[in-house]
Short mmCIF file of C-alpha atoms and ligand atoms in Angstrom, two decimals:
data_model
loop_
_atom_site.label_atom_id
_atom_site.label_comp_id
_atom_site.label_asym_id
_atom_site.label_seq_id
_atom_site.Cartn_x
_atom_site.Cartn_y
_atom_site.Cartn_z
CA UNK A 12 -4.67 120.46 140.31
CA UNK A 13 -6.99 117.45 141.88
CA UNK A 14 -9.01 118.85 145.09
CA UNK A 15 -7.98 117.32 148.15
CA UNK A 16 -11.36 115.52 148.49
CA UNK A 17 -12.85 113.08 152.15
CA UNK A 18 -15.76 111.46 149.42
CA UNK A 19 -17.00 111.51 152.63
CA UNK A 20 -20.55 112.67 151.38
CA UNK A 21 -23.24 115.09 153.89
CA UNK A 22 -24.26 115.01 157.47
CA UNK A 23 -22.93 116.64 159.88
CA UNK A 24 -23.61 113.83 162.71
CA UNK A 25 -19.66 112.62 161.30
CA UNK A 26 -18.60 114.91 159.59
CA UNK A 27 -15.55 117.77 160.30
CA UNK A 28 -15.45 120.29 163.52
CA UNK A 29 -16.26 123.84 163.46
CA UNK A 30 -13.61 125.80 162.11
CA UNK A 31 -10.25 127.26 164.08
CA UNK A 32 -9.99 130.33 162.93
CA UNK A 33 -13.48 131.15 162.89
CA UNK A 34 -15.80 129.06 164.39
CA UNK A 35 -16.41 131.70 166.80
CA UNK A 36 -20.09 131.65 166.45
CA UNK A 37 -20.69 128.31 165.25
CA UNK A 38 -21.77 125.26 168.07
CA UNK A 39 -20.97 123.06 165.85
CA UNK A 40 -18.85 122.27 162.32
CA UNK A 41 -19.78 122.51 158.48
CA UNK A 42 -21.14 118.53 156.41
CA UNK A 43 -18.19 116.85 155.32
CA UNK A 44 -20.21 117.90 151.44
CA UNK A 45 -20.22 121.72 153.25
CA UNK A 46 -16.48 121.27 153.92
CA UNK A 47 -15.78 120.00 150.14
CA UNK A 48 -17.53 122.29 147.79
CA UNK A 49 -15.76 124.96 150.17
CA UNK A 50 -12.39 124.63 149.95
CA UNK A 51 -9.73 125.79 147.64
CA UNK A 52 -6.69 124.83 149.69
CA UNK A 53 -6.63 121.89 146.60
CA UNK A 54 -5.37 123.98 144.26
CA UNK A 55 -4.69 127.89 146.12
CA UNK A 56 -1.71 126.86 148.15
CA UNK A 57 0.18 127.44 144.54
CA UNK A 58 -0.71 130.77 146.09
CA UNK A 59 1.49 130.12 149.14
CA UNK A 60 4.49 132.73 148.30
CA UNK A 61 2.45 135.10 147.03
CA UNK A 62 0.56 134.58 150.63
CA UNK A 63 3.74 135.02 152.14
CA UNK A 64 5.05 137.78 150.35
CA UNK A 65 2.02 139.79 151.51
CA UNK A 66 2.77 138.97 155.43
CA UNK A 67 4.85 139.83 155.44
CA UNK A 68 4.70 143.40 154.45
CA UNK A 69 1.98 142.88 156.29
CA UNK A 70 3.66 142.66 159.03
CA UNK A 71 6.15 144.49 159.12
CA UNK A 72 3.64 148.05 157.59
CA UNK A 73 1.79 147.05 161.50
CA UNK A 74 5.29 147.04 162.85
CA UNK A 75 6.58 150.65 161.50
CA UNK A 76 2.99 152.50 162.06
CA UNK A 77 2.88 151.18 165.48
CA UNK A 78 -0.21 148.26 166.32
CA UNK A 79 2.99 145.46 166.09
CA UNK A 80 6.32 145.17 168.00
CA UNK A 81 9.01 145.40 166.55
CA UNK A 82 9.24 141.88 168.11
CA UNK A 83 6.08 140.18 167.44
CA UNK A 84 7.16 140.99 163.88
CA UNK A 85 10.30 139.46 163.70
CA UNK A 86 8.79 136.29 164.90
CA UNK A 87 6.09 136.73 162.82
CA UNK A 88 7.85 137.16 159.54
CA UNK A 89 11.29 134.50 160.68
CA UNK A 90 7.73 132.56 161.14
CA UNK A 91 6.74 132.89 157.70
CA UNK A 92 10.11 132.10 156.36
CA UNK A 93 10.37 128.89 158.46
CA UNK A 94 6.61 128.39 157.24
CA UNK A 95 8.18 129.24 152.87
CA UNK A 96 11.53 126.62 152.95
CA UNK A 97 8.40 124.21 154.27
CA UNK A 98 6.16 124.84 151.91
CA UNK A 99 9.51 124.80 149.02
CA UNK A 100 10.54 121.50 150.65
CA UNK A 101 7.00 119.62 150.60
CA UNK A 102 6.74 119.75 153.41
CA UNK A 103 3.96 122.23 154.30
CA UNK A 104 0.87 119.84 155.94
CA UNK A 105 -2.68 121.16 154.01
CA UNK A 106 -5.24 120.46 155.72
CA UNK A 107 -8.91 120.68 153.83
CA UNK A 108 -10.73 121.83 157.66
CA UNK A 109 -8.71 125.18 157.62
CA UNK A 110 -9.70 125.96 153.73
CA UNK A 111 -7.66 127.82 152.31
CA UNK A 112 -4.00 129.37 151.67
CA UNK A 113 -4.30 132.09 153.44
CA UNK A 114 -5.89 130.50 156.55
CA UNK A 115 -3.49 127.30 156.69
CA UNK A 116 -0.18 129.69 155.86
CA UNK A 117 -2.18 131.58 160.00
CA UNK A 118 -2.63 128.18 161.36
CA UNK A 119 0.51 126.59 161.06
CA UNK A 120 2.53 130.38 162.58
CA UNK A 121 0.62 129.74 165.43
CA UNK A 122 1.90 126.09 165.95
CA UNK A 123 5.53 128.05 165.14
CA UNK A 124 5.40 130.95 167.21
CA UNK A 125 2.19 130.53 169.41
CA UNK A 126 0.08 134.15 170.03
CA UNK A 127 1.26 136.53 167.75
CA UNK A 128 0.12 135.35 165.63
CA UNK A 129 -2.87 135.47 166.26
CA UNK A 130 -2.02 139.93 165.43
CA UNK A 131 -0.93 139.09 162.20
CA UNK A 132 -4.23 139.58 160.57
CA UNK A 133 -5.14 143.04 162.22
CA UNK A 134 -6.12 145.31 159.51
CA UNK A 135 -6.70 143.08 156.71
CA UNK A 136 -8.63 139.89 155.54
CA UNK A 137 -9.48 137.29 153.25
CA UNK A 138 -10.45 139.33 150.79
CA UNK A 139 -7.99 141.87 149.89
CA UNK A 140 -5.65 139.38 151.44
CA UNK A 141 -6.67 136.46 148.19
CA UNK A 142 -6.95 139.89 146.14
CA UNK A 143 -3.21 140.70 146.72
CA UNK A 144 -2.27 137.75 146.20
CA UNK A 145 -4.27 136.23 142.80
CA UNK A 146 -2.92 139.44 141.88
CA UNK A 147 0.97 139.22 142.77
CA UNK A 148 0.40 135.82 141.26
CA UNK A 149 -1.23 136.83 137.76
CA UNK A 150 1.91 138.93 137.49
CA UNK A 151 4.20 137.33 137.86
CA UNK A 152 3.11 135.20 134.92
CA UNK A 153 2.87 137.51 133.15
CA UNK A 154 6.66 138.25 133.93
CA UNK A 155 7.66 135.30 132.79
CA UNK A 156 5.86 134.47 129.84
CA UNK A 157 7.76 137.39 128.12
CA UNK A 158 10.62 136.01 129.23
CA UNK A 159 9.61 133.49 127.55
CA UNK A 160 8.13 135.06 123.99
CA UNK A 161 11.40 137.21 123.65
CA UNK A 162 13.46 133.84 123.64
CA UNK A 163 10.00 132.53 121.13
CA UNK A 164 10.88 136.23 118.57
CA UNK A 165 14.52 135.76 119.12
CA UNK A 166 14.23 131.69 117.81
CA UNK A 167 11.98 132.97 115.12
CA UNK A 168 14.64 136.51 113.79
CA UNK A 169 18.08 134.39 114.30
CA UNK A 170 16.18 131.07 111.36
CA UNK A 171 14.44 134.50 109.19
CA UNK A 172 17.83 135.99 109.28
CA UNK A 173 19.24 132.56 108.04
CA UNK A 174 16.02 132.26 105.21
CA UNK A 175 15.75 135.55 104.57
CA UNK A 176 16.31 134.51 100.36
CA UNK A 177 14.66 131.50 100.48
CA UNK A 178 11.80 131.99 98.65
CA UNK A 179 7.71 129.95 99.40
CA UNK A 180 4.87 130.76 97.81
CA UNK A 181 2.75 133.16 100.34
CA UNK A 182 -0.69 132.40 100.17
CA UNK A 183 -4.13 134.10 100.08
CA UNK A 184 -7.36 131.63 100.56
CA UNK A 185 -4.18 128.80 100.71
CA UNK A 186 -4.73 129.00 96.98
CA UNK A 187 -0.83 130.17 96.14
CA UNK A 188 -0.77 134.48 95.88
CA UNK A 189 2.61 135.84 95.83
CA UNK A 190 5.79 134.37 96.05
CA UNK A 191 7.24 135.78 99.66
CA UNK A 192 10.15 134.27 101.25
CA UNK A 193 10.10 132.12 104.28
CA UNK A 194 11.85 134.95 106.54
CA UNK A 195 9.26 137.07 105.90
CA UNK A 196 6.90 134.57 106.97
CA UNK A 197 8.93 134.10 110.39
CA UNK A 198 9.20 137.33 111.35
CA UNK A 199 5.11 138.58 110.63
CA UNK A 200 4.82 136.35 113.88
CA UNK A 201 7.85 137.84 115.20
CA UNK A 202 4.91 141.31 114.54
CA UNK A 203 2.19 139.36 116.26
CA UNK A 204 4.36 138.83 118.99
CA UNK A 205 5.57 141.88 120.10
CA UNK A 206 1.57 142.97 120.10
CA UNK A 207 0.87 140.55 122.79
CA UNK A 208 4.15 140.78 124.91
CA UNK A 209 2.12 145.02 124.52
CA UNK A 210 -0.60 143.69 125.92
CA UNK A 211 0.62 141.67 128.40
CA UNK A 212 2.71 145.07 129.93
CA UNK A 213 -0.55 146.88 129.61
CA UNK A 214 -2.96 144.30 131.31
CA UNK A 215 0.80 144.54 134.01
CA UNK A 216 0.67 148.19 133.98
CA UNK A 217 -2.65 147.65 134.91
CA UNK A 218 -2.39 145.09 136.89
CA UNK A 219 -0.38 147.22 139.31
CA UNK A 220 -2.06 148.29 142.28
CA UNK A 221 -1.26 146.83 145.81
CA UNK A 222 -5.81 146.23 146.48
CA UNK A 223 -3.69 144.59 150.16
CA UNK A 224 -5.57 146.69 153.06
CA UNK A 225 -8.74 147.51 151.22
CA UNK A 226 -9.50 144.45 154.51
CA UNK A 227 -13.16 143.36 154.18
CA UNK A 228 -14.58 146.13 151.17
CA UNK A 229 -14.25 148.83 153.79
CA UNK A 230 -10.68 149.69 154.20
CA UNK A 231 -9.96 149.68 158.67
CA UNK A 232 -10.93 152.17 161.16
CA UNK A 233 -6.60 150.72 162.17
CA UNK A 234 -3.98 154.06 160.86
CA UNK A 235 -1.82 151.39 158.22
CA UNK A 236 0.40 153.15 156.19
CA UNK A 237 -1.02 150.98 152.33
CA UNK A 238 1.17 153.13 150.83
CA UNK A 239 4.20 151.17 152.52
CA UNK A 240 2.97 147.92 151.99
CA UNK A 241 2.20 148.10 147.65
CA UNK A 242 5.41 149.99 147.73
CA UNK A 243 7.70 146.88 149.43
CA UNK A 244 5.44 144.35 147.81
CA UNK A 245 6.47 146.41 143.93
CA UNK A 246 2.67 147.72 142.92
CA UNK A 247 3.29 151.33 142.10
CA UNK A 248 0.43 152.25 144.85
CA UNK A 249 -2.08 151.38 146.45
CA UNK A 250 -5.70 150.84 145.20
CA UNK A 251 -7.77 153.99 145.64
CA UNK A 252 -11.16 152.12 146.20
CA UNK A 253 -11.53 149.56 149.08
CA UNK A 254 -15.29 148.47 147.07
CA UNK A 255 -13.39 147.88 143.87
CA UNK A 256 -10.18 146.28 145.86
CA UNK A 257 -11.26 143.15 146.69
CA UNK A 258 -14.73 142.69 144.36
CA UNK A 259 -12.48 142.93 140.42
CA UNK A 260 -10.92 139.82 138.96
CA UNK A 261 -10.72 142.20 135.15
CA UNK A 262 -6.67 142.48 135.72
CA UNK A 263 -7.01 138.30 135.88
CA UNK A 264 -8.90 138.65 132.59
CA UNK A 265 -6.92 141.62 130.83
CA UNK A 266 -4.38 138.47 130.89
CA UNK A 267 -5.77 135.25 130.84
CA UNK A 268 -7.89 138.06 126.93
CA UNK A 269 -3.52 138.23 126.46
CA UNK A 270 -2.86 134.69 127.21
CA UNK A 271 -5.41 133.48 124.54
CA UNK A 272 -4.48 135.88 121.53
CA UNK A 273 -1.40 134.59 121.98
CA UNK A 274 -2.72 131.09 121.63
CA UNK A 275 -4.49 131.82 118.55
CA UNK A 276 -1.72 132.92 117.38
CA UNK A 277 0.81 130.28 117.92
CA UNK A 278 -2.01 128.21 116.67
CA UNK A 279 -1.67 129.50 113.81
CA UNK A 280 2.33 128.85 113.85
CA UNK A 281 0.98 125.37 114.43
CA UNK A 282 -1.04 124.72 111.71
CA UNK A 283 1.19 126.17 109.54
CA UNK A 284 4.17 124.23 111.11
CA UNK A 285 2.30 121.11 110.09
CA UNK A 286 0.88 121.61 106.65
CA UNK A 287 4.78 121.78 105.97
CA UNK A 288 5.70 118.99 106.73
CA UNK A 289 2.74 117.62 105.22
CA UNK A 290 3.83 115.59 102.15
CA UNK A 291 1.83 117.41 99.71
CA UNK A 292 4.23 120.74 101.00
CA UNK A 293 7.06 119.20 102.02
CA UNK A 294 8.13 122.52 103.30
CA UNK A 295 10.64 121.55 106.10
CA UNK A 296 11.75 119.33 108.19
CA UNK A 297 11.95 118.79 112.08
CA UNK A 298 14.22 116.15 114.13
CA UNK A 299 13.19 113.60 115.87
CA UNK A 300 13.15 115.76 118.53
CA UNK A 301 10.28 117.54 117.48
CA UNK A 302 8.50 114.51 115.82
CA UNK A 303 6.60 111.77 117.09
CA UNK A 304 6.33 108.04 115.21
CA UNK A 305 2.98 105.78 114.12
CA UNK A 306 2.66 102.52 116.64
CA UNK A 307 1.31 101.20 113.06
CA UNK A 308 2.69 102.67 110.31
CA UNK A 309 6.91 102.78 109.48
CA UNK A 310 6.89 105.40 107.78
CA UNK A 311 5.40 108.66 109.56
CA UNK A 312 6.66 111.64 111.72
CA UNK A 313 3.79 112.46 113.04
CA UNK A 314 4.40 116.78 114.26
CA UNK A 315 2.13 116.67 117.09
CA UNK A 316 3.41 119.49 118.96
CA UNK A 317 2.13 121.42 116.69
CA UNK A 318 -0.82 119.86 117.21
CA UNK A 319 -0.93 119.81 120.82
CA UNK A 320 -0.03 124.22 120.89
CA UNK A 321 -3.06 124.56 118.70
CA UNK A 322 -5.92 122.41 120.50
CA UNK A 323 -4.88 124.01 123.43
CA UNK A 324 -5.94 126.66 122.19
CA UNK A 325 -8.77 126.13 123.30
CA UNK A 326 -8.23 125.25 126.73
CA UNK A 327 -6.81 128.91 127.50
CA UNK A 328 -9.39 130.47 125.73
CA UNK A 329 -11.97 128.42 127.66
CA UNK A 330 -10.34 130.01 130.56
CA UNK A 331 -11.11 133.66 129.68
CA UNK A 332 -14.73 132.30 129.38
CA UNK A 333 -14.88 130.91 132.57
CA UNK A 334 -13.36 133.11 134.26
CA UNK A 335 -16.23 136.06 132.55
CA UNK A 336 -18.88 134.43 133.64
CA UNK A 337 -18.08 133.79 137.24
CA UNK A 338 -18.13 137.41 137.31
CA UNK A 339 -21.02 138.29 135.40
CA UNK A 340 -23.54 139.58 137.25
CA UNK A 341 -21.77 139.72 140.92
CA UNK A 342 -22.98 141.93 142.84
CA UNK A 343 -20.26 144.43 144.80
CA UNK A 344 -17.83 142.94 146.72
CA UNK A 345 -16.47 139.99 147.42
CA UNK A 346 -18.55 136.68 146.63
CA UNK A 347 -17.38 133.15 147.28
CA UNK A 348 -18.03 132.53 143.80
CA UNK A 349 -15.54 134.33 142.57
CA UNK A 350 -12.92 132.04 144.37
CA UNK A 351 -13.69 129.64 141.06
CA UNK A 352 -11.26 132.57 139.63
CA UNK A 353 -8.55 130.00 139.67
CA UNK A 354 -7.97 126.95 138.88
CA UNK A 355 -9.22 127.90 135.46
CA UNK A 356 -6.64 130.18 135.05
CA UNK A 357 -3.72 128.23 136.71
CA UNK A 358 -4.18 126.09 133.96
CA UNK A 359 -4.25 128.70 130.99
CA UNK A 360 -0.94 129.81 132.38
CA UNK A 361 0.64 126.59 132.64
CA UNK A 362 -0.57 125.71 129.29
CA UNK A 363 0.75 128.56 128.28
CA UNK A 364 4.48 128.14 128.92
CA UNK A 365 4.19 125.26 127.80
CA UNK A 366 3.02 126.25 124.05
CA UNK A 367 5.48 128.60 124.04
CA UNK A 368 7.51 126.85 124.93
CA UNK A 369 7.81 124.13 122.63
CA UNK A 370 6.70 125.95 119.92
CA UNK A 371 10.59 127.90 120.65
CA UNK A 372 11.84 124.43 120.63
CA UNK A 373 10.08 123.29 117.16
CA UNK A 374 11.36 126.68 114.83
CA UNK A 375 14.33 126.28 116.44
CA UNK A 376 14.58 122.78 115.67
CA UNK A 377 12.87 122.97 112.06
CA UNK A 378 14.65 124.00 108.77
CA UNK A 379 13.54 124.68 105.31
CA UNK A 380 13.57 123.01 102.44
CA UNK A 381 14.33 125.75 100.24
CA UNK A 382 13.91 123.23 96.50
CA UNK A 383 10.40 122.35 97.23
CA UNK A 384 9.37 126.58 97.80
CA UNK A 385 10.76 127.62 95.42
CA UNK A 386 8.84 124.47 92.98
CA UNK A 387 6.13 124.97 95.15
CA UNK A 388 6.41 128.64 94.21
CA UNK A 389 6.72 129.08 90.81
CA UNK A 390 3.43 126.88 90.79
CA UNK A 391 -0.80 128.47 90.02
CA UNK A 392 0.90 131.49 89.05
CA UNK A 393 2.72 133.44 91.11
CA UNK A 394 4.20 135.94 89.49
CA UNK A 395 0.55 136.95 87.42
CA UNK A 396 0.48 140.11 89.58
CA UNK A 397 4.64 140.98 89.08
CA UNK A 398 2.96 140.42 84.31
CA UNK A 399 0.56 143.67 85.27
CA UNK A 400 2.07 145.95 86.99
CA UNK A 401 5.38 145.66 84.32
CA UNK A 402 2.57 146.70 81.57
CA UNK A 403 2.20 149.30 84.66
CA UNK A 404 5.17 150.72 84.76
CA UNK A 405 7.58 149.46 81.40
CA UNK A 406 4.01 150.46 79.05
CA UNK A 407 2.05 153.38 80.53
CA UNK A 408 -1.32 150.76 80.49
CA UNK A 409 -3.84 151.24 83.78
CA UNK A 410 -3.41 149.10 86.29
CA UNK A 411 -7.66 147.22 85.87
CA UNK A 412 -6.11 146.77 82.03
CA UNK A 413 -3.16 144.86 82.82
CA UNK A 414 -4.98 142.54 85.61
CA UNK A 415 -7.24 141.67 82.01
CA UNK A 416 -4.56 141.49 79.89
CA UNK A 417 -2.25 138.76 82.32
CA UNK A 418 -5.56 136.87 83.28
CA UNK A 419 -6.02 136.66 79.54
CA UNK A 420 -2.64 135.46 79.15
CA UNK A 421 -2.60 132.62 82.40
CA UNK A 422 -5.64 131.17 80.76
CA UNK A 423 -3.57 130.43 77.08
CA UNK A 424 -0.64 129.54 79.42
CA UNK A 425 -2.94 127.13 82.04
CA UNK A 426 -4.51 125.80 78.37
CA UNK A 427 -1.16 124.95 76.99
CA UNK A 428 0.15 123.62 80.81
CA UNK A 429 2.90 125.92 80.60
CA UNK A 430 3.62 128.32 83.07
CA UNK A 431 3.76 132.26 81.54
CA UNK A 432 7.72 132.74 80.94
CA UNK A 433 7.33 129.65 78.72
CA UNK A 434 4.59 131.67 76.28
CA UNK A 435 6.14 132.46 73.47
CA UNK A 436 7.38 136.61 72.35
CA UNK A 437 3.83 135.73 69.73
CA UNK A 438 1.67 134.46 71.76
CA UNK A 439 2.56 137.70 74.04
CA UNK A 440 2.06 140.11 71.32
CA UNK A 441 -1.30 138.58 70.43
CA UNK A 442 -2.96 139.33 73.55
CA UNK A 443 -1.59 142.50 73.38
CA UNK A 444 1.08 144.75 71.75
CA UNK A 445 2.95 146.33 74.93
CA UNK A 446 3.35 143.26 76.12
CA UNK A 447 6.66 142.03 74.95
CA UNK A 448 9.20 139.67 76.03
CA UNK A 449 11.05 141.98 78.31
CA UNK A 450 7.86 141.17 80.77
CA UNK A 451 10.47 137.88 81.53
CA UNK A 452 13.40 139.56 84.12
CA UNK A 453 10.02 140.08 86.49
CA UNK A 454 8.52 136.46 86.00
CA UNK A 455 11.16 134.65 88.09
CA UNK A 456 10.28 134.55 91.20
CA UNK A 457 13.66 135.06 92.81
CA UNK A 458 13.34 138.55 90.65
CA UNK A 459 9.07 138.38 92.39
CA UNK A 460 10.41 138.90 96.32
CA UNK A 461 13.75 141.49 95.32
CA UNK A 462 11.53 142.89 93.88
CA UNK A 463 9.02 144.08 96.88
CA UNK A 464 10.89 146.24 98.76
CA UNK A 465 8.12 148.58 99.56
CA UNK A 466 8.21 149.43 103.47
CA UNK A 467 7.07 145.70 105.26
CA UNK A 468 7.61 144.18 101.80
CA UNK A 469 9.23 141.26 101.33
CA UNK A 470 12.61 141.36 99.89
CA UNK A 471 15.36 139.27 100.76
CA UNK A 472 17.44 143.46 101.82
CA UNK A 473 14.22 144.59 103.91
CA UNK A 474 13.64 140.80 106.22
CA UNK A 475 17.58 140.88 106.84
CA UNK A 476 17.39 144.57 108.23
CA UNK A 477 13.83 143.54 110.04
CA UNK A 478 15.61 140.04 111.44
CA UNK A 479 19.19 142.61 112.52
CA UNK A 480 17.23 145.04 114.01
CA UNK A 481 15.16 142.65 116.48
CA UNK A 482 18.05 140.56 116.91
CA UNK A 483 19.57 143.80 118.37
CA UNK A 484 16.49 145.34 120.04
CA UNK A 485 15.86 141.93 122.18
CA UNK A 486 19.72 141.28 122.69
CA UNK A 487 18.78 144.30 124.91
CA UNK A 488 15.64 144.66 125.48
CA UNK A 489 13.86 143.71 128.88
CA UNK A 490 10.12 145.01 127.83
CA UNK A 491 8.03 144.40 125.37
CA UNK A 492 10.63 145.11 122.04
N1 LIG F 519 -10.34 130.91 149.41
C1 LIG F 519 -10.79 132.67 149.40
C2 LIG F 519 -10.58 132.40 148.02
O1 LIG F 519 -9.80 132.12 146.82
C3 LIG F 519 -10.31 133.24 150.03
C4 LIG F 519 -10.97 134.27 150.69
C5 LIG F 519 -12.12 133.84 151.66
N2 LIG F 519 -12.84 135.53 152.15
C6 LIG F 519 -14.44 135.18 152.45
N3 LIG F 519 -14.63 135.96 152.87
N4 LIG F 519 -14.60 133.89 152.70
O2 LIG F 519 -11.85 133.46 146.99
#
């Protein structure tokens, strides 16, 4: 991502010569430092495939409406294909003097095919060109991330099915609350990721209007066919207002907001993996493939990937902040500020792709320690709610009263350092005559989870059903689940 910079400082005397693309009215070249701050080629060369696709569509459309001969259009498209292969092979020579990806490609086209290259920029501007390129790039990212997230969901759903009946403590305030199953916990993330994919899909729908042909800002006097270029580039329609077309980057912001929320979700799972792998929990194992050792402490097995996933949320969300601050307060339409939309967005999507891939690897690698989880679930009086619920259901006690009776039972058990089901029948009767030994049937963690059959509850039979439904849905769907 490093800019191709020439560290030559300011001064015009030995500075570059006038830009061959727009230098008509310029006698001298820019100061070296002007060129350095102005050029975006160091990073926007990444948009070359999208830029070439946009130019090909534009050239074909120009020929279609009679603004370019068929022969010239063919020559231009062939030249652009040559450039695409030069770029793909890493043979393209990017020039800082030519500022950005658009002018680098047009200048190379001129070298390759001569005069017809100069006809390509008819009825367009770099303003609508860059908006189109960047939209195409963000759209590609959305499609890639959607596939990756579906893969992660599938990994989670498979694990959930395999461990639908593995009991673990569910937490609130990170205090043991009620027993749940490991499968249920994993399926919670499948739901979150489904909403994340939905957010990306929504962003894609709004993004999918083509700015090409808005020209610099006002539209054009040439009889262009914007529907044709929009269609060729896979957009649903052309944008409706030329000013809006070149002035906004909300499509990138929406995608970055979706990326930020996704990263936040994954950082929570990452944090849980860090906790679960710690000696105090010992809930899961990760193999050598997803842990690292310490250079000093031989016993260590560190969850570095999870920690880095947790940390990258900051980096991904900062891209949103970068772009919102770039855009905030800009008068319509295009201002050069908007060139600063790219680096942070590129970095955010690169980071997110890495995060999702690493999380998928970790989820597939992760194995629970059912015995440790079960023991932890039994501690902390996790089935106290079950006792209260039993008093309501079996003895008709109002819940609020049942809550108090159970609270006293917990206090008594705690003072004796025993579990609730180790209280004697006498103890129970003394706490409340309606509390009998029959309550013990609901006090095991297995009974507790099995009883939670309400819609969306943690009962293993629910979890199995949901996991199977997700696996089926993910196998056939290519939209957000
Ligand atoms: N490199 C520019 C960008 O990324 C392209 C658009 C330049 N437009 C202009 N009017 N100078 O924003």
